[in-house]
PDB file of C-alpha atoms in Angstrom:
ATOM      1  CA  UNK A  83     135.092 101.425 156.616  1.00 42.00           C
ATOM      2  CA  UNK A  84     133.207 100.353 159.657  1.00 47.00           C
ATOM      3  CA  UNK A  85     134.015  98.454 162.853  1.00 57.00           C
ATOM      4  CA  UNK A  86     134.905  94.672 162.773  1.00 59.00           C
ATOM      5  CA  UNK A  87     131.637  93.492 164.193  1.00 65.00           C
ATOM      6  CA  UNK A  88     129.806  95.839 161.461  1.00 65.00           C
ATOM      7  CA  UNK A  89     131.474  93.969 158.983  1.00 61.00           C
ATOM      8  CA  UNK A  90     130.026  90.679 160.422  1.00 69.00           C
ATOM      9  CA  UNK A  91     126.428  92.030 160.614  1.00 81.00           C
ATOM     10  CA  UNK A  92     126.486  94.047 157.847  1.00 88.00           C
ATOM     11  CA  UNK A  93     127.343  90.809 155.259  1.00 93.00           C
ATOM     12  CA  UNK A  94     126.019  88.058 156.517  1.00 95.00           C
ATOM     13  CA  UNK A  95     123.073  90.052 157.541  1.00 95.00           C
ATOM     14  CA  UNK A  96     122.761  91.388 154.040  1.00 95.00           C
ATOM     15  CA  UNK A  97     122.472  87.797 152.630  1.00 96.00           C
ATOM     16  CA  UNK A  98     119.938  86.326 154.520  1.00 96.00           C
ATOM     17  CA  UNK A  99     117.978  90.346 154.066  1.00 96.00           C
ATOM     18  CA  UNK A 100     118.413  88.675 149.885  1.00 95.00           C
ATOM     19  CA  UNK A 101     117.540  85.295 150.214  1.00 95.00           C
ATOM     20  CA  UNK A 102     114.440  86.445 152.870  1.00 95.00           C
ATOM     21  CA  UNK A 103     113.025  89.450 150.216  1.00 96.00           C
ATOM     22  CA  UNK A 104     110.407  87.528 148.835  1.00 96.00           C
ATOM     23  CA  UNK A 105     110.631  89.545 145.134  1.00 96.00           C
ATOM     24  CA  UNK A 106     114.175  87.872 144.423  1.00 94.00           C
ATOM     25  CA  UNK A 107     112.600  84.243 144.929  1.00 95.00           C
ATOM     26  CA  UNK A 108     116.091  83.102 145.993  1.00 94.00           C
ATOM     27  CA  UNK A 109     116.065  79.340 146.536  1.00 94.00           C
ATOM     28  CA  UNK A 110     116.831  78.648 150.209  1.00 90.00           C
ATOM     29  CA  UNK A 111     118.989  76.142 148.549  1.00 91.00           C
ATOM     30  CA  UNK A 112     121.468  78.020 146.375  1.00 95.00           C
ATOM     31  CA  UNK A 113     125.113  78.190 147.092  1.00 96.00           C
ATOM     32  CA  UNK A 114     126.574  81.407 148.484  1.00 97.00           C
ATOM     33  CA  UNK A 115     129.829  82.767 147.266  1.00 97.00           C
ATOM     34  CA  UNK A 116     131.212  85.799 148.798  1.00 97.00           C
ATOM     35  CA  UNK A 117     133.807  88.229 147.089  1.00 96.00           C
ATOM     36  CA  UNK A 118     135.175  91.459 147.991  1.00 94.00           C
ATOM     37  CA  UNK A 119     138.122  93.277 147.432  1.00 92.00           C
ATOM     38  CA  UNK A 120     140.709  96.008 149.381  1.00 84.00           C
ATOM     39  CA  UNK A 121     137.861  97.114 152.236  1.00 83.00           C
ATOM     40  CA  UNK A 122     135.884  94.989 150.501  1.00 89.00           C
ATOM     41  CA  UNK A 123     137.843  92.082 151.224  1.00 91.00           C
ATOM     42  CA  UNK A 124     138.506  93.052 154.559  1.00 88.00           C
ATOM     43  CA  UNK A 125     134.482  93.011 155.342  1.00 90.00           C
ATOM     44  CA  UNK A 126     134.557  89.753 153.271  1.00 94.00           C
ATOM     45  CA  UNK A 127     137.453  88.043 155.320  1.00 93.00           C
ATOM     46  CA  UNK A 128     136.395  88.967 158.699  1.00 92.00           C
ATOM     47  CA  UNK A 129     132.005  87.766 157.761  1.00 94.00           C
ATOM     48  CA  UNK A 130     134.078  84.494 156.157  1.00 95.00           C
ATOM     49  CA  UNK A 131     135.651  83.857 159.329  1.00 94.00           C
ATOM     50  CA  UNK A 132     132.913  84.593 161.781  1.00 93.00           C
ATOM     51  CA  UNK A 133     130.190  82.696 159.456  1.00 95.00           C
ATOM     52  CA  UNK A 134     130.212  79.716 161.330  1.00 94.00           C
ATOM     53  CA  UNK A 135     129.165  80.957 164.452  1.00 94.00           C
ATOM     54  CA  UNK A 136     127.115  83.752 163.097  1.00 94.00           C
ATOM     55  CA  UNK A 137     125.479  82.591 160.228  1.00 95.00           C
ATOM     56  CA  UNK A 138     125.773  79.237 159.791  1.00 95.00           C
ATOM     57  CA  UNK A 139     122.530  78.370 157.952  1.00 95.00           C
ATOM     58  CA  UNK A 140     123.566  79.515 154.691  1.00 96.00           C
ATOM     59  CA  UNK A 141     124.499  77.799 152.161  1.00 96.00           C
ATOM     60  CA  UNK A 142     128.146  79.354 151.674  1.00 97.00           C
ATOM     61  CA  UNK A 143     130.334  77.226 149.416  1.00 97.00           C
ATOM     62  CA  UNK A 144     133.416  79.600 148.984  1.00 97.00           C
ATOM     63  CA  UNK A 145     134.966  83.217 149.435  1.00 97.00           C
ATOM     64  CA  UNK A 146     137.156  85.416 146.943  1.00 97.00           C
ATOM     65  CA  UNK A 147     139.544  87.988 148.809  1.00 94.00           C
ATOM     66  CA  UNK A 148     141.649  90.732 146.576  1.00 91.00           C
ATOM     67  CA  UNK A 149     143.774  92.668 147.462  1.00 87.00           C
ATOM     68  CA  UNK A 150     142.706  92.058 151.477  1.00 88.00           C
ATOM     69  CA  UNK A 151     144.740  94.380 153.680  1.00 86.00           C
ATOM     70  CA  UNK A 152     144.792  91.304 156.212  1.00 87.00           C
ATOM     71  CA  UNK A 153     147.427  93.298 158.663  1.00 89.00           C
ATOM     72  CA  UNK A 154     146.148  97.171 158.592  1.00 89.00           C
ATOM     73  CA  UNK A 155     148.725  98.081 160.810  1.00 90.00           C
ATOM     74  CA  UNK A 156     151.796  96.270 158.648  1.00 89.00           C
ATOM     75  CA  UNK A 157     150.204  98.218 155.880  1.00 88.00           C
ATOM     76  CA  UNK A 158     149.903 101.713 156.917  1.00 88.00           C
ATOM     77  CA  UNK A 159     153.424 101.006 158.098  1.00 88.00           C
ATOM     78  CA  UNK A 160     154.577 100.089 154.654  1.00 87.00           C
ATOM     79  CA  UNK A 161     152.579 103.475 153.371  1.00 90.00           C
ATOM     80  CA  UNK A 162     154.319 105.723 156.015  1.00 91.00           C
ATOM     81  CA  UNK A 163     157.115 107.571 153.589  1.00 92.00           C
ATOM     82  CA  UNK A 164     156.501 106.426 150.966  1.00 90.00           C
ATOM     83  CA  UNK A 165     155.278 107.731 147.326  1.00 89.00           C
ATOM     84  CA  UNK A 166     151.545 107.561 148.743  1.00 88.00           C
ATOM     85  CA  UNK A 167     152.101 108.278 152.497  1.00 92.00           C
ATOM     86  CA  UNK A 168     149.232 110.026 152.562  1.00 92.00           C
ATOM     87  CA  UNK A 169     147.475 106.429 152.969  1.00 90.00           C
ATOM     88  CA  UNK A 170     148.744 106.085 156.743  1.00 93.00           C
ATOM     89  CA  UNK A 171     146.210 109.379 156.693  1.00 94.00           C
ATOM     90  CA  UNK A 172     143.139 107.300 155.023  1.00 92.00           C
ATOM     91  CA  UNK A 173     143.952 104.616 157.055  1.00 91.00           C
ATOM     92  CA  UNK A 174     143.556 106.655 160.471  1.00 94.00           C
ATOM     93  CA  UNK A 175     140.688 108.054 158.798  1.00 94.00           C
ATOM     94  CA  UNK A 176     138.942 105.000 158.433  1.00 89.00           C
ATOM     95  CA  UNK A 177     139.494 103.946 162.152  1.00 91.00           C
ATOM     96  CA  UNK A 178     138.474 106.885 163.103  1.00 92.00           C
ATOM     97  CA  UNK A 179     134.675 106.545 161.913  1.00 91.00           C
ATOM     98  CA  UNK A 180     134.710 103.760 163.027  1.00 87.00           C
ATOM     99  CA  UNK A 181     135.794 103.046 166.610  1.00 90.00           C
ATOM    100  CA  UNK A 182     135.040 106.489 167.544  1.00 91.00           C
ATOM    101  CA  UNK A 183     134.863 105.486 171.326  1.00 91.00           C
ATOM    102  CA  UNK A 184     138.870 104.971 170.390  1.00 91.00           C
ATOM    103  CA  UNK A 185     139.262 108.833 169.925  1.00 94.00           C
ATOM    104  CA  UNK A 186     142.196 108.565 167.391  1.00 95.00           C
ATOM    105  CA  UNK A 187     142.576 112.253 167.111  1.00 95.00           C
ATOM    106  CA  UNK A 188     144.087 111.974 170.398  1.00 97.00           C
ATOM    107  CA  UNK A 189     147.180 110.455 169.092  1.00 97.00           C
ATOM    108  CA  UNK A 190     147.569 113.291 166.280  1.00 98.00           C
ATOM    109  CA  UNK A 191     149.675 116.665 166.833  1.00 98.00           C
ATOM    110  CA  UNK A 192     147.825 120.201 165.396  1.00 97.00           C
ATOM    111  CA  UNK A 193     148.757 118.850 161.821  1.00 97.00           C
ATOM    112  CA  UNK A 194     147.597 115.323 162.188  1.00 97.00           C
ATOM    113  CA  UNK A 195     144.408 116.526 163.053  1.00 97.00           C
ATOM    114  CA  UNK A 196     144.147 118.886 160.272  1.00 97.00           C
ATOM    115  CA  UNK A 197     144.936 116.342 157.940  1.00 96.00           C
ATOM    116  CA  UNK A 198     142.405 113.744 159.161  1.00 96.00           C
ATOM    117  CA  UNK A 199     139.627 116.608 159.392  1.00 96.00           C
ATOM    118  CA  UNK A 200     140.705 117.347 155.575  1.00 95.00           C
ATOM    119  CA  UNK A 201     140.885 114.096 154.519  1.00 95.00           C
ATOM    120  CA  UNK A 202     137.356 112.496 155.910  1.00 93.00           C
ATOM    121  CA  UNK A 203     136.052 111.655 152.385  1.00 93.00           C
ATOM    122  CA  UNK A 204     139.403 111.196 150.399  1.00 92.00           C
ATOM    123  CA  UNK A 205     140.346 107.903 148.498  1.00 89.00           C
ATOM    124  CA  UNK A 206     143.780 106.567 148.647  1.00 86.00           C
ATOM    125  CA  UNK A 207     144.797 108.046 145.647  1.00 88.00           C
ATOM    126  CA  UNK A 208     143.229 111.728 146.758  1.00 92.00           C
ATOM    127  CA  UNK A 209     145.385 111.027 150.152  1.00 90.00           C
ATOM    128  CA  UNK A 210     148.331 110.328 148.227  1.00 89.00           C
ATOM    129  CA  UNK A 211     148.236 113.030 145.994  1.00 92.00           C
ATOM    130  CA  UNK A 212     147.691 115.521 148.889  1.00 94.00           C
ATOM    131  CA  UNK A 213     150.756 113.808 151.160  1.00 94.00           C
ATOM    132  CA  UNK A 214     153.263 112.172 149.047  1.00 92.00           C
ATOM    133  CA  UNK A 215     156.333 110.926 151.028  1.00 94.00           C
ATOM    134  CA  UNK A 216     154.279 111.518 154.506  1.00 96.00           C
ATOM    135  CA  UNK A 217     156.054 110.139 157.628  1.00 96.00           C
ATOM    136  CA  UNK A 218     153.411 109.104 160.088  1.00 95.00           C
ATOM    137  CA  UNK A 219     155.932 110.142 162.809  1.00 96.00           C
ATOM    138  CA  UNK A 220     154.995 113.590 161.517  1.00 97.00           C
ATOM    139  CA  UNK A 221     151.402 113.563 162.877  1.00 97.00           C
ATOM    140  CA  UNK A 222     152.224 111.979 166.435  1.00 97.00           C
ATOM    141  CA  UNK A 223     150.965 114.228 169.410  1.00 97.00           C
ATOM    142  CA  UNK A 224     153.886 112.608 170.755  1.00 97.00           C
ATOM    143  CA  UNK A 225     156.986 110.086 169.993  1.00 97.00           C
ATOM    144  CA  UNK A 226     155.202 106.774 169.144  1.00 96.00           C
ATOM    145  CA  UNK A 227     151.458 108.313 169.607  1.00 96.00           C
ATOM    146  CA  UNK A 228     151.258 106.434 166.294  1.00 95.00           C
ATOM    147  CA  UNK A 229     154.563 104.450 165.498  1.00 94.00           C
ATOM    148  CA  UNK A 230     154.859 102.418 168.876  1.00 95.00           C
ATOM    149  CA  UNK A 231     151.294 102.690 170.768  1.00 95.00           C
ATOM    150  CA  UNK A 232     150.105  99.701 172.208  1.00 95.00           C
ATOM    151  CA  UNK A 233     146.364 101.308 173.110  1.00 94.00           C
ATOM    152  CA  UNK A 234     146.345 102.645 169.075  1.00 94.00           C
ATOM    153  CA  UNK A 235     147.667  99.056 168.004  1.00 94.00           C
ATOM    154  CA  UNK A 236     144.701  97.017 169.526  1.00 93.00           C
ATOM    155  CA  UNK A 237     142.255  99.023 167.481  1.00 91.00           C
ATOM    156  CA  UNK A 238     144.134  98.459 164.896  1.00 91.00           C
ATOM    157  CA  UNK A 239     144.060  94.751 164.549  1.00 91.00           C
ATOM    158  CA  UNK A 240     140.546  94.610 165.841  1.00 87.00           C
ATOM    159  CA  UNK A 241     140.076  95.649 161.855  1.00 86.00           C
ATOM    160  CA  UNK A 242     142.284  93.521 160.850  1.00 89.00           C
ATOM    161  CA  UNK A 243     141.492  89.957 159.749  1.00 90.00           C
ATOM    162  CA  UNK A 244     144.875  88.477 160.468  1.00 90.00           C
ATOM    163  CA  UNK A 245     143.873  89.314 164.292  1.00 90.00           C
ATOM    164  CA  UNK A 246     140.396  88.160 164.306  1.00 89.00           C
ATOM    165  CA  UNK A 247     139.095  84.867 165.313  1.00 87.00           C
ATOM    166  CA  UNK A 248     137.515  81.941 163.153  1.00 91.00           C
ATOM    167  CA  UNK A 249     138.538  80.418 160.448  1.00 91.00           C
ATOM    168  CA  UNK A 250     136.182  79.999 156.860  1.00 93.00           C
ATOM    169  CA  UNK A 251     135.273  76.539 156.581  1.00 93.00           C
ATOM    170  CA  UNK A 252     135.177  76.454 152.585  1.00 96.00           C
ATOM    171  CA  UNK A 253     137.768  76.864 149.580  1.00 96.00           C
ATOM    172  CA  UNK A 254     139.312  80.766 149.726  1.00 95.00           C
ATOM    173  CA  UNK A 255     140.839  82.304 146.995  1.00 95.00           C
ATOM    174  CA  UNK A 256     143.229  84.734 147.938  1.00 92.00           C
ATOM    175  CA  UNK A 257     144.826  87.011 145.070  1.00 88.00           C
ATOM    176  CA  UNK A 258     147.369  90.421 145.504  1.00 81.00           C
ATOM    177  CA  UNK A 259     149.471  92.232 142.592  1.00 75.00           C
ATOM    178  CA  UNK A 260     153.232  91.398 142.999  1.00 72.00           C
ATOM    179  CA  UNK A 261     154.308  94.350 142.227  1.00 65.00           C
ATOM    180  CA  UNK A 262     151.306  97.004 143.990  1.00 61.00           C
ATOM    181  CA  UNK A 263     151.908 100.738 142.861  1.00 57.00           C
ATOM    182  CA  UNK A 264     150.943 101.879 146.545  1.00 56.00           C
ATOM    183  CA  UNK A 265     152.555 101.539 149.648  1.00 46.00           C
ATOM    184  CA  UNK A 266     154.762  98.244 150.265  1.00 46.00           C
ATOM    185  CA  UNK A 267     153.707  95.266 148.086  1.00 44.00           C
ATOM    186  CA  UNK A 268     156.161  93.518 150.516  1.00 42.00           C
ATOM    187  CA  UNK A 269     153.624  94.674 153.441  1.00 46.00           C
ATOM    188  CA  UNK A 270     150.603  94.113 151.535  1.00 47.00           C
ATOM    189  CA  UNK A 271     151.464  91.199 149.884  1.00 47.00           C
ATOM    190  CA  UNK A 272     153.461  89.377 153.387  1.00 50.00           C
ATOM    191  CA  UNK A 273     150.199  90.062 155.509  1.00 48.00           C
ATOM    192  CA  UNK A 274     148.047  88.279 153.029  1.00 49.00           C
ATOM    193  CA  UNK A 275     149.923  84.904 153.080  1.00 53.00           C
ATOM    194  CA  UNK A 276     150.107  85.447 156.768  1.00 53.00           C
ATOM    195  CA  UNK A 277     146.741  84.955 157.030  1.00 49.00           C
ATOM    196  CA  UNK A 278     146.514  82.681 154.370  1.00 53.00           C
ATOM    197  CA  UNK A 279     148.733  80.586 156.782  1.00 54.00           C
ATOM    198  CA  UNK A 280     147.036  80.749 159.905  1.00 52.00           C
ATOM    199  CA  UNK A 281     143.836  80.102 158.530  1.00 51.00           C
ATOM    200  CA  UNK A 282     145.161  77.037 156.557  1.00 52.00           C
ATOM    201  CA  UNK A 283     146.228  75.518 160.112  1.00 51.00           C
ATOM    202  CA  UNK A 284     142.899  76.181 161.784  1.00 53.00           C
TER     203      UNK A 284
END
């Protein structure tokens, strides 16, 4: 996971680096499609949305987003006690690396710390394993460090496409599982039609 702005760069970038290596002998002319999925979808979303202004000689005829975590901070909510808490761990993890200027660490008592130093290259599923059932109010330097922080909050959505500007000017397909074995489908699921939403009405 990297900051927002990364995302932008680092996929639209990446497709004009392929169509512009000679070797591949892309036609300037062929559609783009763009598909990603979890963080993948995230980087996907937020380059779909800012294409437009940043990109907007190529060719890109439609996007694919599964499983997008459009609302981090509604998700890492829905994590917090339940069977794979240890994803509100992954999550700070992630934000962490990459709005370091952010100093997340800050907001994390003596444990919270230890976890996120523990946890740097974990998957969800290592995470969860490792913390099942973990309250984030648990790792809070102090009451609301994490649960109610308005500084922590902004970072958060600045990594979340629900929060972002632009909307993708072709056909989006949007899929989630119903019934997710991690965290709160009802979370996960909500924050996707969310954006689904406000992007329709943009």
């Amino acid at each position: 996971m990297f900051g927002a702005d990364g995302y932008v760069h680092g996929v639209l970038d990446g497709i004009r680096a392929a169509r512009a290596f000679a070797p591949a002998a892309v036609d300037p002319a062929a559609p783009i499609g763009m598909w990603g999925y979890s963080g993948g979808a995230q980087a996907t979303a937020i380059a779909a949305q800012a294409h437009s202004t940043y990109a907007p000689e190529l060719p890109l005829t439609g996007v694919a987003l599964g499983g997008i975590v459009a609302d981090l901070e509604a998700t890492m909510s829905g994590f917090s006690g339940g069977i794979a808490g240890g994803g509100t761990v992954v999550g700070l993890v992630g934000l962490n690396r990459s709005y370091p200027d952010a100093d997340v660490a800050r907001y994390l008592n003596e444990s919270g710390r230890a976890m996120l130093a523990a946890s740097r290259t974990d998957c969800l599923l290592d995470a969860a394993l490792a913390y099942p059932l973990l309250d984030a109010a648990a790792l809070e330097a102090w009451p609301g460090s994490i649960t109610n922080n308005p500084e922590l909050s902004e970072v958060v959505r600045r990594a979340s496409p629900l929060f972002r500007p632009g909307a993708p000017g072709v056909p989006v397909l949007v899929y989630h599982a119903v019934a997710d074995e991690t965290g709160s489908p009802h979370q996960l699921g909500s924050g996707s039609r969310r954006r689904t939403s406000t992007r329709c009405s943009r």
